[in-house]
mmCIF file of C-alpha atoms in Angstrom:
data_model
loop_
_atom_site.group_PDB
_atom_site.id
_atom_site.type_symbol
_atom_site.label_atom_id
_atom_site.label_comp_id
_atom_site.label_asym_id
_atom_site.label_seq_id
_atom_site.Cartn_x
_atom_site.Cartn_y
_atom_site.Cartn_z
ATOM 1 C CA UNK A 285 37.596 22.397 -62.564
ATOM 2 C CA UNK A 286 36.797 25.069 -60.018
ATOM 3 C CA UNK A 287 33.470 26.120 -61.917
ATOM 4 C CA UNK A 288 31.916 22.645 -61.031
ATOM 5 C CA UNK A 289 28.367 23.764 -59.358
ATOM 6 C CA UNK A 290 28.316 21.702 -56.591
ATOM 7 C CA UNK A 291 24.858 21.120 -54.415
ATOM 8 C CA UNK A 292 23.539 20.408 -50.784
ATOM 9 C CA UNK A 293 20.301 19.833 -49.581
ATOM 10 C CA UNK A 294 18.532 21.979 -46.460
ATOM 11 C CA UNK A 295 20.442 21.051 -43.464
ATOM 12 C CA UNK A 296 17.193 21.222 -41.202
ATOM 13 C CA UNK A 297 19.916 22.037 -38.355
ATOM 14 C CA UNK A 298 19.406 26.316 -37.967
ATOM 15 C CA UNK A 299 21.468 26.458 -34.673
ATOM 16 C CA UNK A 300 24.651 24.978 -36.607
ATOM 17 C CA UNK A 301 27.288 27.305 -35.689
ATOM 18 C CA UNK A 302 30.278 25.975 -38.772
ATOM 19 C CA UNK A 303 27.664 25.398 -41.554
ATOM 20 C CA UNK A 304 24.955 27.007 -43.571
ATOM 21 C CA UNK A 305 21.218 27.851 -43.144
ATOM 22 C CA UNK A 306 19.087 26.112 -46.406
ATOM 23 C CA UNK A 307 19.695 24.240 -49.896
ATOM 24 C CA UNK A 308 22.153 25.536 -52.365
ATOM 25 C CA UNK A 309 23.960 25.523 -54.491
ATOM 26 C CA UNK A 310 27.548 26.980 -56.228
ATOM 27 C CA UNK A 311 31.172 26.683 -57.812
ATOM 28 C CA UNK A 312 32.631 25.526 -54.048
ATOM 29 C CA UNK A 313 36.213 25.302 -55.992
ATOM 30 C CA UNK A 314 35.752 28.951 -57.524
ATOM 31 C CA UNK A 315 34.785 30.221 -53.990
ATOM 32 C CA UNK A 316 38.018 29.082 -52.600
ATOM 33 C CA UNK A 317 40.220 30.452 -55.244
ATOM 34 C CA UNK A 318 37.975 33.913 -54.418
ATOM 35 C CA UNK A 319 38.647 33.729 -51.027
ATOM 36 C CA UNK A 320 42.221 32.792 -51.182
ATOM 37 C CA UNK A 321 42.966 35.680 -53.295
ATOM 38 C CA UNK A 322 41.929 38.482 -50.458
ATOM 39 C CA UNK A 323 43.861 36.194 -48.060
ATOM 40 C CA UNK A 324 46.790 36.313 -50.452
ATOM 41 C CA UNK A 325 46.515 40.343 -50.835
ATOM 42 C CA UNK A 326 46.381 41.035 -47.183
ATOM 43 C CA UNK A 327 49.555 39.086 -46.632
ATOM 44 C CA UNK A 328 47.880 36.572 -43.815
ATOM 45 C CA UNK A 329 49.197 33.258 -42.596
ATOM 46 C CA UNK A 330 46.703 30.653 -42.710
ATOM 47 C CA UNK A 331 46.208 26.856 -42.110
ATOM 48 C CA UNK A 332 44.364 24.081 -44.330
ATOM 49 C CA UNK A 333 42.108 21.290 -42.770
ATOM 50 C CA UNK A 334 39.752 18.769 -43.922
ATOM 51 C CA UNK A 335 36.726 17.287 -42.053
ATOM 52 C CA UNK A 336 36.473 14.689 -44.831
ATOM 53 C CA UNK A 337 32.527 15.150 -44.055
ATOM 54 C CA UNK A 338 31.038 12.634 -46.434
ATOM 55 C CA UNK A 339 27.198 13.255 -48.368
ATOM 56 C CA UNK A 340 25.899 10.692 -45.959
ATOM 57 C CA UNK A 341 27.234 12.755 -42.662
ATOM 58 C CA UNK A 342 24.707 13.306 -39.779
ATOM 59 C CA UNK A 343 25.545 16.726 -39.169
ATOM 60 C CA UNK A 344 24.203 18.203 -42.833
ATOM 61 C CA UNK A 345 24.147 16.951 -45.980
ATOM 62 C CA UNK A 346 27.189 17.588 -48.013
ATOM 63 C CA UNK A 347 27.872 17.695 -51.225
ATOM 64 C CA UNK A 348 28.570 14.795 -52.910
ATOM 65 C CA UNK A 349 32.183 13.589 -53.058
ATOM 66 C CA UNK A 350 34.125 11.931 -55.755
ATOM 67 C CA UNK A 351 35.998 10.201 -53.250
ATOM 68 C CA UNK A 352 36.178 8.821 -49.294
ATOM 69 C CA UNK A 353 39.314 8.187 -48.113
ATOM 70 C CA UNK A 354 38.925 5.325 -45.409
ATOM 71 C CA UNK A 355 43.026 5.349 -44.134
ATOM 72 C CA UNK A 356 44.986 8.716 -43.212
ATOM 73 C CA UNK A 357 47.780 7.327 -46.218
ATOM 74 C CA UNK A 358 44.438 7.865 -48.866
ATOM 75 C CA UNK A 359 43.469 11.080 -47.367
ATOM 76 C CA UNK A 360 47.284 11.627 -47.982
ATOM 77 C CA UNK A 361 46.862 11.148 -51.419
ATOM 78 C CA UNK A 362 43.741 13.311 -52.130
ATOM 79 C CA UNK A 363 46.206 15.922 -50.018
ATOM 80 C CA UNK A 364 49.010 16.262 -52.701
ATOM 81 C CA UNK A 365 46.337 16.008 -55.847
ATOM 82 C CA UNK A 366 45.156 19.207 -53.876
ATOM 83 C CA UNK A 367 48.172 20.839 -52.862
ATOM 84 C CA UNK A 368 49.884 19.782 -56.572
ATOM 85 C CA UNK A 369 47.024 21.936 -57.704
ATOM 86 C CA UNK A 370 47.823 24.518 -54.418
ATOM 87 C CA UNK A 371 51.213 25.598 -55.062
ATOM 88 C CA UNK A 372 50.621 26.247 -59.076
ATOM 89 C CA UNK A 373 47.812 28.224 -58.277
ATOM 90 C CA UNK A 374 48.842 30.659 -55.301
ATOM 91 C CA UNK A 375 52.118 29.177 -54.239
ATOM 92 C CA UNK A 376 52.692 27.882 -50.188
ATOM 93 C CA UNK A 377 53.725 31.502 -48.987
ATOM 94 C CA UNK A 378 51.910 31.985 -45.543
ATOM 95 C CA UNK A 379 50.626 28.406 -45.334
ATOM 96 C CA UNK A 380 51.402 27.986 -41.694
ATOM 97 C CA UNK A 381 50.553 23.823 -41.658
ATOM 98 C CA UNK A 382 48.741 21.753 -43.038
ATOM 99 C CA UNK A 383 45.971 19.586 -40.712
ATOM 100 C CA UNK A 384 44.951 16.909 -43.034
ATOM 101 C CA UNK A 385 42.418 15.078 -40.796
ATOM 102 C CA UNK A 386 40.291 17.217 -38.291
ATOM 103 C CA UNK A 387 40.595 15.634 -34.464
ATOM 104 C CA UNK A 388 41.688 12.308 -35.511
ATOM 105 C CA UNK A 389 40.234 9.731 -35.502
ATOM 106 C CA UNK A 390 36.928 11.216 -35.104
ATOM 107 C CA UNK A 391 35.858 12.543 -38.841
ATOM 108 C CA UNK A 392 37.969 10.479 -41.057
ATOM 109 C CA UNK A 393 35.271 7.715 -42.594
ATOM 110 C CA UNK A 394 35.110 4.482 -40.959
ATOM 111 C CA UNK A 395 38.289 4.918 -39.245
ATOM 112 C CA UNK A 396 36.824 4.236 -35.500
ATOM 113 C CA UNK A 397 34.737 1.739 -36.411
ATOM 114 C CA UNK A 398 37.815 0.037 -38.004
ATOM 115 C CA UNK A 399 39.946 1.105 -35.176
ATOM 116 C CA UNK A 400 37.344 -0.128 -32.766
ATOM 117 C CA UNK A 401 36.919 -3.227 -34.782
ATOM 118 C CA UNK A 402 40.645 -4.315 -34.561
ATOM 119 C CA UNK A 403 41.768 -2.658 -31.064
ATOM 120 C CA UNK A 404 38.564 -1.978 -28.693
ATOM 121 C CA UNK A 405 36.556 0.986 -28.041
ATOM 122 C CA UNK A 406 38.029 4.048 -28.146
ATOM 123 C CA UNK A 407 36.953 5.535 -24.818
ATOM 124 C CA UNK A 408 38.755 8.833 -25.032
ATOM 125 C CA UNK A 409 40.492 9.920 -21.508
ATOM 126 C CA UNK A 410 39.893 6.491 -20.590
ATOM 127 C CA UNK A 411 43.245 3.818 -19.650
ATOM 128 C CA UNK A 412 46.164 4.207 -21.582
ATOM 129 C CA UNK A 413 46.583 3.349 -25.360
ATOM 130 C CA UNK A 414 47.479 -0.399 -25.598
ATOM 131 C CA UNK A 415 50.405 -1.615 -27.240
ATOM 132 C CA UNK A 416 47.665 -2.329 -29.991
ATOM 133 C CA UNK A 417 46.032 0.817 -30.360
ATOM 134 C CA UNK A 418 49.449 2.223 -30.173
ATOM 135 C CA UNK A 419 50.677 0.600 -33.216
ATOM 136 C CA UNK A 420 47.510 0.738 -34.832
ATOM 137 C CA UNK A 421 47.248 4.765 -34.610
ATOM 138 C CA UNK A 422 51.258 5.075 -35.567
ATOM 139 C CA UNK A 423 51.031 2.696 -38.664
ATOM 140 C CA UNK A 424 48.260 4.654 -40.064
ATOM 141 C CA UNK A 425 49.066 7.693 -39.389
ATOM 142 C CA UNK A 426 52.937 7.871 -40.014
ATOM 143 C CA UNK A 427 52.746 6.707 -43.299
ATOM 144 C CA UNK A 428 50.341 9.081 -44.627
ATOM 145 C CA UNK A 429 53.082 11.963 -43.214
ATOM 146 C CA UNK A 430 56.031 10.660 -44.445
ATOM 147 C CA UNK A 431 54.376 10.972 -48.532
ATOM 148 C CA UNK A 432 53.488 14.170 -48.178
ATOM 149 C CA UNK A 433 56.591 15.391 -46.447
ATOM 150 C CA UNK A 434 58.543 13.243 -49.125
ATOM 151 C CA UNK A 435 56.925 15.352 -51.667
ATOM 152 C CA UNK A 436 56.227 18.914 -50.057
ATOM 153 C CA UNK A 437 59.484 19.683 -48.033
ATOM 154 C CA UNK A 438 58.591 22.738 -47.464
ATOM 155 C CA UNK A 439 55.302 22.102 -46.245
ATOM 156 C CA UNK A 440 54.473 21.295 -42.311
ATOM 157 C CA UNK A 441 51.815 18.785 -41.668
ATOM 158 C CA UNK A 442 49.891 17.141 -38.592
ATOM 159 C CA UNK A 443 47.153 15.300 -37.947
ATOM 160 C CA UNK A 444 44.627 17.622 -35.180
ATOM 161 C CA UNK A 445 43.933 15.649 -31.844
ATOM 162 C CA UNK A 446 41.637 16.348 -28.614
ATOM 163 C CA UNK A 447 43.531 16.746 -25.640
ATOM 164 C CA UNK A 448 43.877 13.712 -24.246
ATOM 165 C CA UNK A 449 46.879 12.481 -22.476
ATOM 166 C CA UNK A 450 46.892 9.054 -24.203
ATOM 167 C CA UNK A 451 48.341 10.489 -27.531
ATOM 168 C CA UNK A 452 51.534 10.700 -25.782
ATOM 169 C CA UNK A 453 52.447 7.101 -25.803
ATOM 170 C CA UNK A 454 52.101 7.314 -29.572
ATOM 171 C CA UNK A 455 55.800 7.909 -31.698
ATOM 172 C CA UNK A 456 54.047 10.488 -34.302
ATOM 173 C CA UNK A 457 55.646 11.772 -37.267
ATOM 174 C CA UNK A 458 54.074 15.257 -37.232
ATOM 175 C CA UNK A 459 55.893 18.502 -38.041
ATOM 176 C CA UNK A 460 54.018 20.530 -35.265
ATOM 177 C CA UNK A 461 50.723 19.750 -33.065
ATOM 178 C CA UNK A 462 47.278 21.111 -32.879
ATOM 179 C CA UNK A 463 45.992 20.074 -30.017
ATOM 180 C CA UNK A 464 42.355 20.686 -28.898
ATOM 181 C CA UNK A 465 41.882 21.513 -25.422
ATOM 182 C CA UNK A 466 38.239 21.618 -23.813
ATOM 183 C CA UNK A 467 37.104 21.705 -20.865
ATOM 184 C CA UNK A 468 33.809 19.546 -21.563
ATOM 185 C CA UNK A 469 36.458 16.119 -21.259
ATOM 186 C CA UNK A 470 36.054 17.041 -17.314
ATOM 187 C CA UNK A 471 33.982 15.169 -15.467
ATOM 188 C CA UNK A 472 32.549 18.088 -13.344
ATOM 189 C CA UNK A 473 32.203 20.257 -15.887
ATOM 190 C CA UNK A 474 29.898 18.228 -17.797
ATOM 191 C CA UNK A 475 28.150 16.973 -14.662
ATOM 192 C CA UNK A 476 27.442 20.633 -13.473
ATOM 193 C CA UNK A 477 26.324 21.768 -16.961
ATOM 194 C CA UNK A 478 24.562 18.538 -18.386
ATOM 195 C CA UNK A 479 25.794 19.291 -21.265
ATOM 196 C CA UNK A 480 25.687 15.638 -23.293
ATOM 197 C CA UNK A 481 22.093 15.844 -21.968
ATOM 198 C CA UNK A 482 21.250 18.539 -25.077
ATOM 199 C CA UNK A 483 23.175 16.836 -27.243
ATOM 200 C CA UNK A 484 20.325 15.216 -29.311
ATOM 201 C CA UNK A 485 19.144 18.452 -29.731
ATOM 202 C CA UNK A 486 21.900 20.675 -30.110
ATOM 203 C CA UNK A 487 21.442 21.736 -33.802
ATOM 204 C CA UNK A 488 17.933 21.974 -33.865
ATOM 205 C CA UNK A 489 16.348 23.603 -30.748
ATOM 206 C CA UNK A 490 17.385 26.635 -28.406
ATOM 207 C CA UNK A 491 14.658 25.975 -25.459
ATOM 208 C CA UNK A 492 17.823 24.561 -23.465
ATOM 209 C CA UNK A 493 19.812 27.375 -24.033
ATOM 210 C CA UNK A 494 18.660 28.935 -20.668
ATOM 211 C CA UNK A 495 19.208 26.741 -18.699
ATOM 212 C CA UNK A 496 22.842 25.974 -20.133
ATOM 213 C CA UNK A 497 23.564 29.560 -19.900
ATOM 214 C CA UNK A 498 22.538 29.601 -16.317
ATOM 215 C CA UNK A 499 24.588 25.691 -15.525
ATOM 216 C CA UNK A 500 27.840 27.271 -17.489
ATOM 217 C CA UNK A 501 27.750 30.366 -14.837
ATOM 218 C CA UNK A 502 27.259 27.986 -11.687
ATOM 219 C CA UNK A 503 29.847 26.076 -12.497
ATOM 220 C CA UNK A 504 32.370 29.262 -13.349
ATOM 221 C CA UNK A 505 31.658 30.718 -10.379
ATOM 222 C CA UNK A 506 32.254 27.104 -8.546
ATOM 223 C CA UNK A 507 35.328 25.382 -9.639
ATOM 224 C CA UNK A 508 36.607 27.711 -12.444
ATOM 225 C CA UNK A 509 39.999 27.597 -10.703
ATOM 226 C CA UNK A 510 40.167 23.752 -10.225
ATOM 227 C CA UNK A 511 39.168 24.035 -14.184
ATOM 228 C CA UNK A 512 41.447 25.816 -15.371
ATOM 229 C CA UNK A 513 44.138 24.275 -13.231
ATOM 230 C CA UNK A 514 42.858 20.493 -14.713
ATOM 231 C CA UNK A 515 43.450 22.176 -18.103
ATOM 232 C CA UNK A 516 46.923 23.721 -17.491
ATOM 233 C CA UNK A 517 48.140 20.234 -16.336
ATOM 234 C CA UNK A 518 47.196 18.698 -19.500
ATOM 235 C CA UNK A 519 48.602 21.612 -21.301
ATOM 236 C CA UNK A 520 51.705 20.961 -19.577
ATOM 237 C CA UNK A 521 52.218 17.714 -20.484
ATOM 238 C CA UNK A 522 51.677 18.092 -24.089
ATOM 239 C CA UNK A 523 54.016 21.395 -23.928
ATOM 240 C CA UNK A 524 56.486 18.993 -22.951
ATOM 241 C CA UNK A 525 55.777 16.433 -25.431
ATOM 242 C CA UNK A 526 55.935 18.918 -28.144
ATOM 243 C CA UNK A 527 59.609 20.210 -26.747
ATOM 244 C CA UNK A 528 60.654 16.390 -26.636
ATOM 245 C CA UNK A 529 59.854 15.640 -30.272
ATOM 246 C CA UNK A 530 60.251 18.969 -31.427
ATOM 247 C CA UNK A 531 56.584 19.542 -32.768
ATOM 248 C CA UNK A 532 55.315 23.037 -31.431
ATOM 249 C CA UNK A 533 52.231 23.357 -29.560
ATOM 250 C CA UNK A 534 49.408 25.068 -31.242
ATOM 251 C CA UNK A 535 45.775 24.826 -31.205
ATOM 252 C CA UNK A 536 43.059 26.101 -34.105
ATOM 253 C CA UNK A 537 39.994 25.721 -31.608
ATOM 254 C CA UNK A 538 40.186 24.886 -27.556
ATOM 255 C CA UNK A 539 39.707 26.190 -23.855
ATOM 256 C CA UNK A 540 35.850 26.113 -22.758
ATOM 257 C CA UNK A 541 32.641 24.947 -24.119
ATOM 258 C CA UNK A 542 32.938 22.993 -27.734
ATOM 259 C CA UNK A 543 29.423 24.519 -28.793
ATOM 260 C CA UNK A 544 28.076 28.169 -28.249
ATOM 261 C CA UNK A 545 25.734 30.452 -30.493
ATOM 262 C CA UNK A 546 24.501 34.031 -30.515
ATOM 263 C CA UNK A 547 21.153 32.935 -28.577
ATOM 264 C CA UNK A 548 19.609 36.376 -26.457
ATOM 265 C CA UNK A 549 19.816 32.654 -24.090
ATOM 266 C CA UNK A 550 23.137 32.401 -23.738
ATOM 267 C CA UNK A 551 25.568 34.621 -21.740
ATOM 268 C CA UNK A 552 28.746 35.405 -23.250
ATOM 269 C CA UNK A 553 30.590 36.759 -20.620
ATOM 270 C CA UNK A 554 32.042 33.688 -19.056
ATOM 271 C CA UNK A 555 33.183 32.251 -22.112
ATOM 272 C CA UNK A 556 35.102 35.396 -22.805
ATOM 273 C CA UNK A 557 36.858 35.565 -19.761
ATOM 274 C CA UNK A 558 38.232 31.894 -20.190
ATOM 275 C CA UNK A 559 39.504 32.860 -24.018
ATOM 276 C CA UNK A 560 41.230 35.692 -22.016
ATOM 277 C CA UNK A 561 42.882 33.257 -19.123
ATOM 278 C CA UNK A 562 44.189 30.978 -22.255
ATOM 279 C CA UNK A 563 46.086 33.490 -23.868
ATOM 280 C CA UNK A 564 48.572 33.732 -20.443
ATOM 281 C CA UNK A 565 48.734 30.256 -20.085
ATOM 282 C CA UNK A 566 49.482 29.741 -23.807
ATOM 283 C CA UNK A 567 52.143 32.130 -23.501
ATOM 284 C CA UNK A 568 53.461 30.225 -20.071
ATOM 285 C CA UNK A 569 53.939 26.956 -21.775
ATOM 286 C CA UNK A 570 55.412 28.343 -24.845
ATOM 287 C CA UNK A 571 52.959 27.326 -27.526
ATOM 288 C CA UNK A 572 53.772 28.011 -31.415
ATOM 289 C CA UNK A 573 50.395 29.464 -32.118
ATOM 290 C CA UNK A 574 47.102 29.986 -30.294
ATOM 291 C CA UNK A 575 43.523 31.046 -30.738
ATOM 292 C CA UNK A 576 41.065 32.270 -28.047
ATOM 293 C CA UNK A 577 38.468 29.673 -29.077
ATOM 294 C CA UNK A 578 36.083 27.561 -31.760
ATOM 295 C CA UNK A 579 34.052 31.029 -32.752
ATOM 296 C CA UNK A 580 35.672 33.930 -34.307
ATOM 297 C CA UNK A 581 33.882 33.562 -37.761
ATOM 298 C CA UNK A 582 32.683 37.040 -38.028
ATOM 299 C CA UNK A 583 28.929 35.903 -38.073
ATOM 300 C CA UNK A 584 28.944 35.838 -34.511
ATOM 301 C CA UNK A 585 28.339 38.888 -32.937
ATOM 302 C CA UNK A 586 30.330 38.025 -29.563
ATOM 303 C CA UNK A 587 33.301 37.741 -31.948
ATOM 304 C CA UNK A 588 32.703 41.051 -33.523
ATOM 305 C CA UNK A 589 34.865 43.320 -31.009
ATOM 306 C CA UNK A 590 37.800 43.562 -33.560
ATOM 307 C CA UNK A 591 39.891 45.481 -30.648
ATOM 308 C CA UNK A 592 39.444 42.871 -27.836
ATOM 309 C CA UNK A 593 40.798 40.478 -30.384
ATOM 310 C CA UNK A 594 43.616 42.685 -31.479
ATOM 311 C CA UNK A 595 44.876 43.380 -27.697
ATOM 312 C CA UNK A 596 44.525 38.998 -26.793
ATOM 313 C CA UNK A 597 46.663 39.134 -30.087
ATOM 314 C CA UNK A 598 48.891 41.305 -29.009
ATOM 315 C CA UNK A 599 49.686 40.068 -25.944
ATOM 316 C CA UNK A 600 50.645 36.356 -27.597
ATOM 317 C CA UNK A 601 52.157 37.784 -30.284
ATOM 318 C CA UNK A 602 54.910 40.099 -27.815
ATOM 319 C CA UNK A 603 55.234 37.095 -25.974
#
């Protein structure tokens, strides 16, 4: 029923970079089939994801669901009632992959808890997986792959992951990997830009912007080498991983700061010289796909230079 009016209250959060700006309301399913349609007619490859963002999520208020899967097998399920609906409707031409839970296990409802519950904490680049937590993520996670590959062979799926090292000790059934690089994980980047200090905050106020602006261009002109060579190493490794199990590297969002905004506050140019760096390393290490970074919604002004885009493209592309 794509003409169900679906509604959401004022998110209250104005420096939000993914969401919207007040209360609505609309035909969310009607939208899609809109927007699909100019996709479609321009002949571009895209990629589906799901945030599984509940009503009750502290980031805005989202609609209401019908449903909230709490295991990666019932996410699974809601997948192939979608994708059923999918292929009838516009067919799987240009449907690069399919991502069906955004940076496990963060979004997925009540997974860490439950994971924490039964395993430990989940302390991301912290000691490696146990034989636990191993099992735990695999026997989730596998399952909910092999149904939909069972019933969409010619469909890729994965599950999207941060970039830490301990995913791979886990034996994952994935057609491909996105992988989210960032170089907030390291230690002396967020120690040099305080960033989890503005966390609290981050949605709501822009009097730290200054000084972030001002931290983020300290620490480039510091240790942006030793940064960049941290990343590589970790880009490496999963490079490798992805040859070993034959999953190709990509990435839908990675390489410097996680959060940025068109603020008159915050400088630009930094961040666009590490999206530039990323393409040649991408290319270096052989990934499937790549993107320069978390931002290129066309709200954004920074994002707005359709030719610097084009040339990074270019370049990965002739690669």
């Amino acid at each position: 029923h794509p003409e169900t009016v679906f509604r959401w209250g004022d998110p209250r959060t104005p420096y939000m970079p993914w969401g919207w700006k007040a209360a609505g309301e609309g035909p969310l399913g009607q939208w899609t089939i809109d927007f699909m349609e100019k996709v479609l007619a321009r002949r571009l490859n895209y990629t589906l994801s799901a945030w599984w963002f509940t009503a009750q999520a502290e980031n805005n208020p989202f609609p209401a669901q019908a449903l909230a899967p709490q295991t990666h097998l019932e996410a699974a399920e809601l997948w192939a009632k979608l994708l059923r609906e999918w292929q009838r409707r516009f067919g799987f031409e240009g449907l690069v992959y399919v991502d069906i839970a955004n940076e496990v296990p963060y979004f997925l409802p009540g997974f860490i808890k439950k994971y924490e519950a039964q395993t430990g904490p989940w302390d991301e680049g912290g000691q490696p997986f146990s034989e636990q937590q191993v099992a735990f993520l695999a026997n989730d996670l596998n399952p909910a792959m092999s149904a939909l590959q069972r019933e969409f062979p010619e469909v890729r799926f994965t599950g999207s992951i941060h970039g830490d090292l301990r995913w791979l000790d886990v034996p994952l059934q994935f057609d491909c990997l996105d992988v989210h690089f960032y170089s907030d994980v390291d230690p002396r980047w967020r120690d040099r830009t305080r960033f989890p200090e503005y966390l609290p905050r981050l949605f709501t106020d822009a009097s730290w912007h200054k000084e972030f602006s001002e931290r983020c261009k300290a620490a480039r002109n510091a240790v942006a080498p030793m940064l960049r060579a941290a990343q590589r190493s970790k880009l490496a490794a999963f490079a490798a991983w992805a040859n070993q199990k034959g999953m190709p590297l990509t990435t839908s969002e990675s390489w410097s700061s996680w959060y940025y905004y068109d603020s008159p506050d915050l400088d630009w140019g930094w961040l666009l010289e590490w999206a530039e760096w990323s393409v040649e390393d991408a290319i270096e290490y052989k990934m499937w796909g790549w993107t320069p970074h978390n931002y290129c919604q066309p709200q954004f002004a920074n994002w707005k230079d359709a030719r610097w885009h084009r040339r990074l493209t270019d370049r990965f592309l002739r690669s």
